[in-house]
Coordinates of C-alpha atoms in Angstrom, one line a residue:
Chain A
X1 CA -183.8 70.5 -93.1
X2 CA -185.6 70.7 -90.0
X3 CA -182.6 69.9 -87.4
X4 CA -181.8 72.9 -85.2
X5 CA -179.1 74.5 -88.0
X6 CA -177.2 75.9 -85.1
X7 CA -175.4 73.0 -84.2
X8 CA -174.3 73.6 -87.6
X9 CA -172.7 76.7 -87.4
X10 CA -171.2 75.8 -84.4
X11 CA -169.4 72.9 -86.1
X12 CA -168.6 75.0 -89.1
X13 CA -167.3 77.9 -86.9
X14 CA -165.0 75.6 -84.7
X15 CA -163.4 74.1 -87.9
X16 CA -162.5 77.3 -89.1
X17 CA -160.9 78.1 -85.9
X18 CA -159.3 75.4 -85.6
X19 CA -158.2 75.3 -89.1
X20 CA -157.0 78.9 -88.4
X21 CA -155.2 78.1 -85.0
X22 CA -153.6 75.1 -86.5
X23 CA -151.7 76.9 -89.2
X24 CA -151.0 79.9 -86.7
X25 CA -150.3 78.4 -84.1
X26 CA -145.9 78.9 -83.3
X27 CA -145.7 75.4 -81.2
X28 CA -145.9 72.4 -83.4
X29 CA -146.7 70.1 -81.6
X30 CA -149.9 72.0 -80.3
X31 CA -150.6 72.3 -84.3
X32 CA -151.1 68.3 -84.3
X33 CA -153.1 68.4 -81.4
X34 CA -155.5 71.4 -83.0
X35 CA -155.5 68.9 -86.5
X36 CA -156.8 65.7 -84.3
X37 CA -159.3 68.8 -82.2
X38 CA -160.5 69.4 -85.3
X39 CA -160.9 66.1 -87.0
X40 CA -162.9 64.6 -84.7
X41 CA -164.7 68.3 -85.1
X42 CA -164.8 66.4 -88.9
X43 CA -166.7 63.7 -87.9
X44 CA -169.3 65.3 -85.9
X45 CA -169.8 66.8 -88.7
X46 CA -170.0 64.0 -90.4
X47 CA -172.8 63.1 -88.6
X48 CA -174.4 65.7 -89.6
X49 CA -174.3 65.6 -93.1
X50 CA -175.9 61.8 -92.7
X51 CA -172.2 60.0 -93.1
X52 CA -172.0 57.5 -90.9
X53 CA -169.3 56.3 -92.8
X54 CA -167.2 58.9 -92.7
X55 CA -167.3 59.5 -89.9
X56 CA -166.2 56.1 -88.0
X57 CA -163.1 56.4 -91.2
X58 CA -162.6 60.3 -89.8
X59 CA -162.4 59.7 -86.6
X60 CA -160.1 56.6 -86.6
X61 CA -158.3 57.1 -90.2
X62 CA -158.3 61.0 -90.4
X63 CA -157.8 62.2 -86.9
X64 CA -156.3 59.4 -85.6
X65 CA -154.2 57.2 -87.8
X66 CA -152.2 60.7 -88.8
X67 CA -152.3 62.6 -85.6
X68 CA -150.8 59.4 -84.2
X69 CA -148.5 59.6 -87.8
X70 CA -147.8 63.5 -87.1
X71 CA -147.4 63.0 -83.2
X72 CA -144.6 59.5 -83.8
X73 CA -142.2 62.4 -86.6
X74 CA -142.3 64.9 -84.1
X75 CA -140.9 62.5 -81.5
X76 CA -138.7 61.4 -84.6
X77 CA -137.7 64.8 -85.4
X78 CA -136.8 65.8 -82.0
X79 CA -133.9 63.9 -81.8
X80 CA -132.3 64.9 -86.0
X81 CA -133.9 68.0 -85.8
X82 CA -134.5 69.5 -82.1
X83 CA -134.5 73.5 -83.4
X84 CA -137.3 72.7 -86.6
X85 CA -139.8 72.3 -83.4
X86 CA -139.4 75.0 -81.5
X87 CA -142.2 76.4 -79.8
X88 CA -141.0 80.2 -80.4
X89 CA -139.2 79.5 -83.6
X90 CA -136.9 81.2 -85.2
X91 CA -139.2 83.5 -88.3
X92 CA -139.8 86.8 -87.5
X93 CA -142.5 88.4 -86.1
X94 CA -143.4 90.1 -88.3
X95 CA -144.1 87.1 -90.9
X96 CA -145.8 85.5 -88.3
X97 CA -148.5 88.9 -87.7
X98 CA -148.1 88.7 -91.9
X99 CA -149.6 85.4 -92.0
X100 CA -151.8 86.1 -89.3
X101 CA -153.5 88.7 -91.0
X102 CA -153.4 86.5 -93.7
X103 CA -155.5 84.0 -92.5
X104 CA -158.0 86.1 -91.2
X105 CA -158.0 88.1 -94.1
X106 CA -159.0 85.2 -96.1
X107 CA -161.4 83.7 -93.4
X108 CA -163.1 87.0 -93.1
X109 CA -163.8 87.6 -97.0
X110 CA -163.7 85.0 -98.5
X111 CA -166.0 83.3 -95.8
X112 CA -169.0 85.9 -96.4
X113 CA -168.2 86.2 -100.7
X114 CA -168.5 81.9 -100.5
X115 CA -171.4 81.4 -99.1
X116 CA -173.0 83.8 -101.7
X117 CA -172.0 82.2 -104.2
X118 CA -172.6 78.5 -102.7
X119 CA -176.2 78.3 -103.6
X120 CA -175.6 78.1 -107.2
X121 CA -172.9 75.6 -106.8
X122 CA -175.9 73.2 -105.4
X123 CA -178.2 74.2 -108.3
X124 CA -177.0 71.7 -109.9
X125 CA -178.0 68.2 -111.4
X126 CA -179.1 65.8 -109.0
X127 CA -176.4 63.7 -107.9
X128 CA -176.6 59.2 -108.4
X129 CA -178.6 58.9 -105.4
X130 CA -181.1 57.4 -107.8
X131 CA -179.5 55.0 -110.1
X132 CA -177.4 53.9 -106.8
X133 CA -180.3 52.9 -105.4
X134 CA -182.0 50.9 -108.2
X135 CA -178.7 48.9 -108.4
X136 CA -178.7 48.3 -104.8
X137 CA -181.3 45.0 -105.4
X138 CA -178.5 42.2 -106.5
X139 CA -175.8 44.4 -104.9
X140 CA -174.5 41.6 -102.2
X141 CA -174.9 44.5 -99.4
X142 CA -177.8 46.9 -98.0
X143 CA -175.2 49.5 -97.1
X144 CA -175.0 51.4 -100.0
X145 CA -172.1 53.2 -99.5
X146 CA -170.5 49.3 -98.7
X147 CA -172.0 48.2 -102.1
X148 CA -170.6 51.1 -103.8
X149 CA -167.0 50.8 -102.4
X150 CA -166.7 47.4 -102.9
X151 CA -169.2 46.8 -105.7
X152 CA -170.4 49.0 -108.1
X153 CA -166.2 51.3 -107.7
X154 CA -164.6 48.3 -106.6
X155 CA -161.7 49.0 -109.6
X156 CA -160.6 52.5 -107.3
X157 CA -161.1 50.4 -104.2
X158 CA -158.9 47.5 -105.5
X159 CA -156.1 50.3 -106.8
X160 CA -156.7 52.0 -103.0
X161 CA -155.2 49.2 -101.2
X162 CA -153.0 48.5 -103.9
X163 CA -151.8 52.7 -103.0
X164 CA -151.7 51.5 -99.7
X165 CA -148.9 49.0 -100.6
X166 CA -147.1 51.5 -102.6
X167 CA -146.6 53.7 -99.6
X168 CA -145.3 50.9 -97.9
X169 CA -142.8 50.3 -100.1
X170 CA -142.1 54.0 -100.4
X171 CA -141.7 54.0 -96.6
X172 CA -139.8 50.7 -96.9
X173 CA -136.9 52.2 -99.7
X174 CA -136.5 55.6 -97.4
X175 CA -136.0 53.5 -94.3
X176 CA -133.1 52.0 -96.2
X177 CA -134.4 48.3 -95.0
X178 CA -136.8 47.5 -97.5
X179 CA -137.6 43.5 -96.0
X180 CA -136.7 44.3 -92.8
X181 CA -139.7 45.2 -90.7
X182 CA -138.3 44.4 -87.1
X183 CA -138.4 47.6 -85.0
X184 CA -136.8 48.7 -82.4
X185 CA -138.0 47.9 -79.5
X186 CA -139.7 50.6 -76.9
X187 CA -137.9 51.2 -73.4
X188 CA -138.4 49.5 -70.1
X189 CA -140.7 52.2 -68.9
X190 CA -143.5 52.0 -71.2
X191 CA -144.0 49.1 -68.7
X192 CA -147.3 50.8 -68.9
X193 CA -148.6 51.2 -71.9
X194 CA -148.0 46.9 -72.4
X195 CA -150.5 46.4 -70.2
X196 CA -152.5 48.5 -71.6
X197 CA -152.5 46.8 -74.7
X198 CA -152.4 43.7 -73.9
X199 CA -155.9 44.4 -71.8
X200 CA -156.8 46.4 -75.9
X201 CA -156.1 43.8 -78.2
X202 CA -158.4 41.5 -78.1
X203 CA -161.7 43.8 -77.1
X204 CA -159.9 45.9 -79.8
X205 CA -160.1 43.3 -82.8
X206 CA -163.2 42.1 -82.0
X207 CA -164.9 45.7 -82.7
X208 CA -162.9 45.2 -85.9
X209 CA -164.9 41.8 -86.8
X210 CA -167.5 43.4 -85.6
X211 CA -167.3 46.7 -88.2
X212 CA -166.5 44.5 -90.9
X213 CA -169.4 42.1 -90.2
X214 CA -171.6 44.9 -90.1
X215 CA -170.4 46.6 -92.5
X216 CA -172.6 45.5 -95.5
X217 CA -175.6 46.3 -93.8
X218 CA -175.3 49.0 -91.4
X219 CA -171.5 51.7 -91.1
X220 CA -168.4 50.3 -90.5
X221 CA -166.5 48.3 -93.4
X222 CA -163.1 47.7 -94.0
X223 CA -161.2 50.5 -94.0
X224 CA -163.2 51.3 -90.2
X225 CA -162.2 47.7 -89.3
X226 CA -158.6 47.9 -90.0
X227 CA -157.9 51.2 -89.1
X228 CA -159.8 49.6 -85.2
X229 CA -156.6 46.9 -85.8
X230 CA -154.2 49.5 -87.5
X231 CA -154.4 51.4 -84.2
X232 CA -154.4 48.7 -82.0
X233 CA -151.2 47.2 -83.7
X234 CA -150.0 51.1 -83.5
X235 CA -150.1 51.0 -79.7
X236 CA -148.8 46.9 -79.5
X237 CA -145.7 48.8 -81.0
X238 CA -144.5 51.4 -79.4
X239 CA -145.5 49.0 -76.3
X240 CA -143.2 46.4 -77.4
X241 CA -144.4 43.1 -75.9
X242 CA -146.5 40.4 -77.6
X243 CA -147.9 42.4 -80.7
X244 CA -144.1 42.9 -81.8
X245 CA -143.5 39.5 -83.2
X246 CA -146.6 39.4 -85.4
X247 CA -144.4 42.8 -87.4
X248 CA -141.5 40.8 -88.3
X249 CA -142.8 37.2 -88.6
X250 CA -142.3 35.8 -92.4
X251 CA -145.9 36.1 -93.2
X252 CA -146.2 40.1 -92.5
X253 CA -145.3 40.3 -96.5
X254 CA -148.5 37.9 -97.6
X255 CA -150.4 39.5 -95.1
X256 CA -150.0 42.6 -96.4
X257 CA -150.9 42.1 -99.7
X258 CA -153.3 39.7 -98.9
X259 CA -156.6 42.8 -99.5
X260 CA -155.4 43.5 -102.8
X261 CA -154.6 39.8 -104.1
X262 CA -157.6 38.3 -103.0
X263 CA -159.7 41.4 -104.6
X264 CA -158.1 40.8 -107.7
X265 CA -158.5 37.0 -107.6
X266 CA -161.8 37.6 -106.3
X267 CA -162.7 39.8 -110.0
X268 CA -160.4 37.9 -111.7
X269 CA -162.7 34.6 -111.1
X270 CA -165.6 36.5 -111.7
X271 CA -164.7 36.5 -115.3
X272 CA -164.1 32.9 -115.5
X273 CA -167.6 32.6 -113.7
X274 CA -168.3 34.2 -116.6
X275 CA -169.0 38.0 -115.5
X276 CA -167.1 41.1 -116.0
X277 CA -164.3 42.0 -114.2
X278 CA -165.2 42.6 -110.5
X279 CA -168.2 42.3 -111.2
X280 CA -170.7 40.7 -108.3
X281 CA -174.2 39.3 -108.4
X282 CA -176.5 37.6 -107.0
X283 CA -176.4 35.0 -104.8
X284 CA -172.9 34.6 -103.7
X285 CA -172.5 38.8 -104.1
X286 CA -172.4 38.9 -99.9
X287 CA -169.8 36.0 -99.5
X288 CA -167.7 37.5 -101.9
X289 CA -167.3 40.5 -100.9
X290 CA -166.7 39.7 -97.2
X291 CA -164.1 37.0 -97.9
X292 CA -162.5 40.4 -99.5
X293 CA -163.5 42.5 -96.7
X294 CA -162.1 40.4 -94.4
X295 CA -158.8 40.4 -96.8
X296 CA -158.7 43.9 -96.5
X297 CA -159.1 44.3 -92.8
X298 CA -156.0 42.3 -92.0
X299 CA -154.0 44.2 -94.9
X300 CA -155.4 47.9 -93.7
X301 CA -154.7 47.2 -90.2
X302 CA -150.6 45.9 -91.3
X303 CA -150.1 48.8 -93.9
X304 CA -151.4 51.6 -90.7
X305 CA -149.0 50.2 -88.0
X306 CA -146.2 49.4 -89.8
X307 CA -146.6 53.2 -91.7
X308 CA -147.3 54.6 -87.8
X309 CA -144.0 52.6 -86.8
X310 CA -142.2 54.3 -89.6
X311 CA -143.2 57.4 -89.0
X312 CA -142.2 56.5 -85.4
X313 CA -138.6 55.0 -85.0
X314 CA -135.6 55.8 -87.3
X315 CA -134.7 52.6 -89.2
X316 CA -131.1 52.2 -87.2
X317 CA -131.0 51.5 -83.7
X318 CA -129.0 54.4 -81.7
X319 CA -125.6 53.7 -81.1
X320 CA -126.6 52.2 -77.3
X321 CA -128.1 49.0 -79.2
X322 CA -127.9 46.4 -76.0
X323 CA -131.7 46.9 -75.9
X324 CA -132.4 46.1 -79.8
X325 CA -130.2 42.5 -79.4
X326 CA -131.5 41.4 -76.7
X327 CA -134.8 41.6 -78.1
X328 CA -134.4 40.5 -81.7
Chain B
X1 CA -179.4 78.5 -95.8
X2 CA -179.2 75.2 -96.3
X3 CA -176.8 72.6 -93.8
X4 CA -174.9 71.5 -97.6
X5 CA -174.5 74.9 -98.1
X6 CA -172.9 76.0 -94.8
X7 CA -170.3 73.1 -95.3
X8 CA -170.0 74.1 -98.8
X9 CA -168.8 77.0 -97.8
X10 CA -166.6 75.5 -95.0
X11 CA -165.2 73.1 -97.1
X12 CA -164.1 75.7 -99.5
X13 CA -162.3 78.0 -96.9
X14 CA -160.7 75.4 -95.0
X15 CA -158.8 74.5 -98.1
X16 CA -158.5 77.9 -99.3
X17 CA -156.3 78.5 -95.2
X18 CA -154.6 74.9 -95.9
X19 CA -153.2 76.0 -100.0
X20 CA -152.1 79.4 -97.7
X21 CA -150.4 77.4 -94.8
X22 CA -149.1 75.1 -97.7
X23 CA -146.7 77.9 -99.4
X24 CA -146.6 79.8 -96.4
X25 CA -144.5 77.6 -94.6
X26 CA -141.2 76.2 -95.3
X27 CA -141.6 73.7 -92.0
X28 CA -141.5 71.0 -94.2
X29 CA -143.5 69.0 -91.0
X30 CA -146.1 72.6 -91.4
X31 CA -146.8 71.7 -95.5
X32 CA -147.7 68.3 -94.1
X33 CA -150.6 69.5 -91.7
X34 CA -151.6 71.7 -94.3
X35 CA -151.5 69.7 -97.2
X36 CA -154.2 67.5 -94.5
X37 CA -156.2 70.1 -94.0
X38 CA -156.9 70.8 -97.7
X39 CA -157.6 67.5 -98.2
X40 CA -160.1 67.7 -95.4
X41 CA -161.6 70.8 -97.3
X42 CA -162.2 69.1 -100.5
X43 CA -163.7 66.4 -98.4
X44 CA -165.8 68.5 -96.6
X45 CA -167.0 70.2 -100.1
X46 CA -167.2 66.8 -102.3
X47 CA -169.6 65.5 -99.2
X48 CA -171.8 68.5 -99.2
X49 CA -172.4 69.1 -103.1
X50 CA -174.1 64.8 -102.6
X51 CA -176.4 66.7 -100.5
X52 CA -177.9 68.9 -103.2
X53 CA -179.8 65.8 -104.7
X54 CA -183.5 65.7 -103.4
X55 CA -183.5 62.1 -102.4
X56 CA -184.6 60.9 -98.7
X57 CA -181.1 59.9 -98.5
X58 CA -177.9 61.7 -99.3
X59 CA -175.9 60.3 -102.8
X60 CA -173.6 57.9 -101.3
X61 CA -171.1 58.2 -104.1
X62 CA -169.1 61.0 -103.2
X63 CA -169.2 59.0 -99.5
X64 CA -167.5 56.0 -100.8
X65 CA -165.7 58.9 -102.9
X66 CA -164.6 60.3 -99.5
X67 CA -163.8 57.3 -97.9
X68 CA -160.7 56.5 -100.7
X69 CA -159.6 60.1 -100.2
X70 CA -159.3 59.1 -96.3
X71 CA -157.4 56.5 -96.7
X72 CA -154.6 57.5 -99.6
X73 CA -154.5 60.6 -97.6
X74 CA -153.5 58.5 -94.7
X75 CA -150.2 57.0 -96.9
X76 CA -149.6 60.0 -98.9
X77 CA -149.2 61.4 -95.6
X78 CA -147.1 59.2 -94.0
X79 CA -145.2 58.6 -96.9
X80 CA -144.4 62.3 -97.0
X81 CA -143.3 62.5 -93.2
X82 CA -141.0 59.8 -93.3
X83 CA -139.5 61.9 -96.4
X84 CA -139.3 64.6 -94.1
X85 CA -137.8 62.3 -91.2
X86 CA -135.0 61.0 -93.6
X87 CA -134.5 64.4 -94.7
X88 CA -133.6 65.6 -91.8
X89 CA -131.9 62.0 -90.1
X90 CA -129.3 62.1 -93.6
X91 CA -128.4 65.9 -93.7
X92 CA -127.3 65.7 -90.0
X93 CA -125.1 61.9 -90.0
X94 CA -123.6 63.6 -93.0
X95 CA -122.8 66.4 -92.2
X96 CA -123.8 68.6 -94.8
X97 CA -125.1 71.8 -94.1
X98 CA -129.1 71.4 -94.0
X99 CA -130.7 73.8 -96.5
X100 CA -132.7 76.9 -94.2
X101 CA -135.7 75.5 -94.1
X102 CA -137.2 76.9 -91.5
X103 CA -139.7 80.4 -92.0
X104 CA -136.9 82.9 -92.6
X105 CA -136.1 81.3 -96.3
X106 CA -138.5 83.3 -98.2
X107 CA -138.8 86.9 -96.1
X108 CA -136.6 89.6 -98.3
X109 CA -139.8 91.5 -98.5
X110 CA -139.9 91.3 -95.1
X111 CA -136.5 92.5 -94.0
X112 CA -134.8 94.8 -96.7
X113 CA -131.1 94.5 -94.6
X114 CA -130.2 90.9 -95.7
X115 CA -131.5 91.6 -99.1
X116 CA -128.6 94.6 -100.1
X117 CA -126.1 92.1 -98.1
X118 CA -126.5 89.4 -101.1

């Protein structure tokens, strides 16, 4: 409470302005870039709210990967729907004015109103911080967020991994090539990017490994590390080169399912050991959680990179398929 | 006014702005963007609510929920964007006239003459 609140005021106003600007601006590319900046500011806001796990996740996934998805989709839509992205869109100026008026009215009128009403919402019963800190004793992780994600609310997280798989399979169905993970290769002009990837991949994997390892004690964990891997994979897929075979080999689908499968099997093994489903307790808990996290990280990274590829590359190579044939 | 109250109200307003954008824009990528803003507003709101407990550290349950939410949002966004891309590609290749997607679909109230013409 002794923190200087002007930083928070600055952040809050900045978030609102960026949100309004991103929805207002007629050039969609500018809107997406503004969204990425919004995400970065969000991650600073998470730090201000003492949620460093979220700050990492927001910077890596909420802003980074989501921004990449949007930019990839814009690049892809440039070919199929160019008029859709025209900076001075064909809408009437009156309509645009009305939209700005609506955004401004909501921002200006709602904000004071909400600020008056909000203290009442903060008067509710206390949260679950107390019970959580009691249960931390044999949760297998000293970072409460990791303990909750993998142990206390393991059901959520296991199903979340399944949701990622569902997202990927939905994308496969839409792309019309279920089971095909070979991706249209990039052109030669991305040689610089390729060199960058060769430079980046090892530090990237190292950072991801560190994030998993440290996740039990400090901010970090499978999702942040997976996003790191996904980012490296996404750049690698754009650049072509040595990363690409990793995403089209026969081991891709088992690796995609590994996170959810290992989580489920470990949870079932707990029943066999006399406990409850997905309940990790005692001295083995830390090791089990680490195993789950390692497999989840690989799956999450792979899914995120493949989702990016799906957003960016059309399913079938264009007519001049010489490059595609040559590389596959 | 505390930090929690500040972010709580910011989250609410970001959510409302995102909802407004979602219903106003007919450009599908803009709608996906608006959905992401709505999600960001919900996350801010949820985590700010977690700060009401008097403990020295904030309630970690909303943090875990929001972490889950961020990952689910990214997979939903990817699915949505691929859907949009496929929509435009198939509408193009089958030479069916794509429905009017851009602004101007619903502005009968802005442009009266068109309304009379129909």
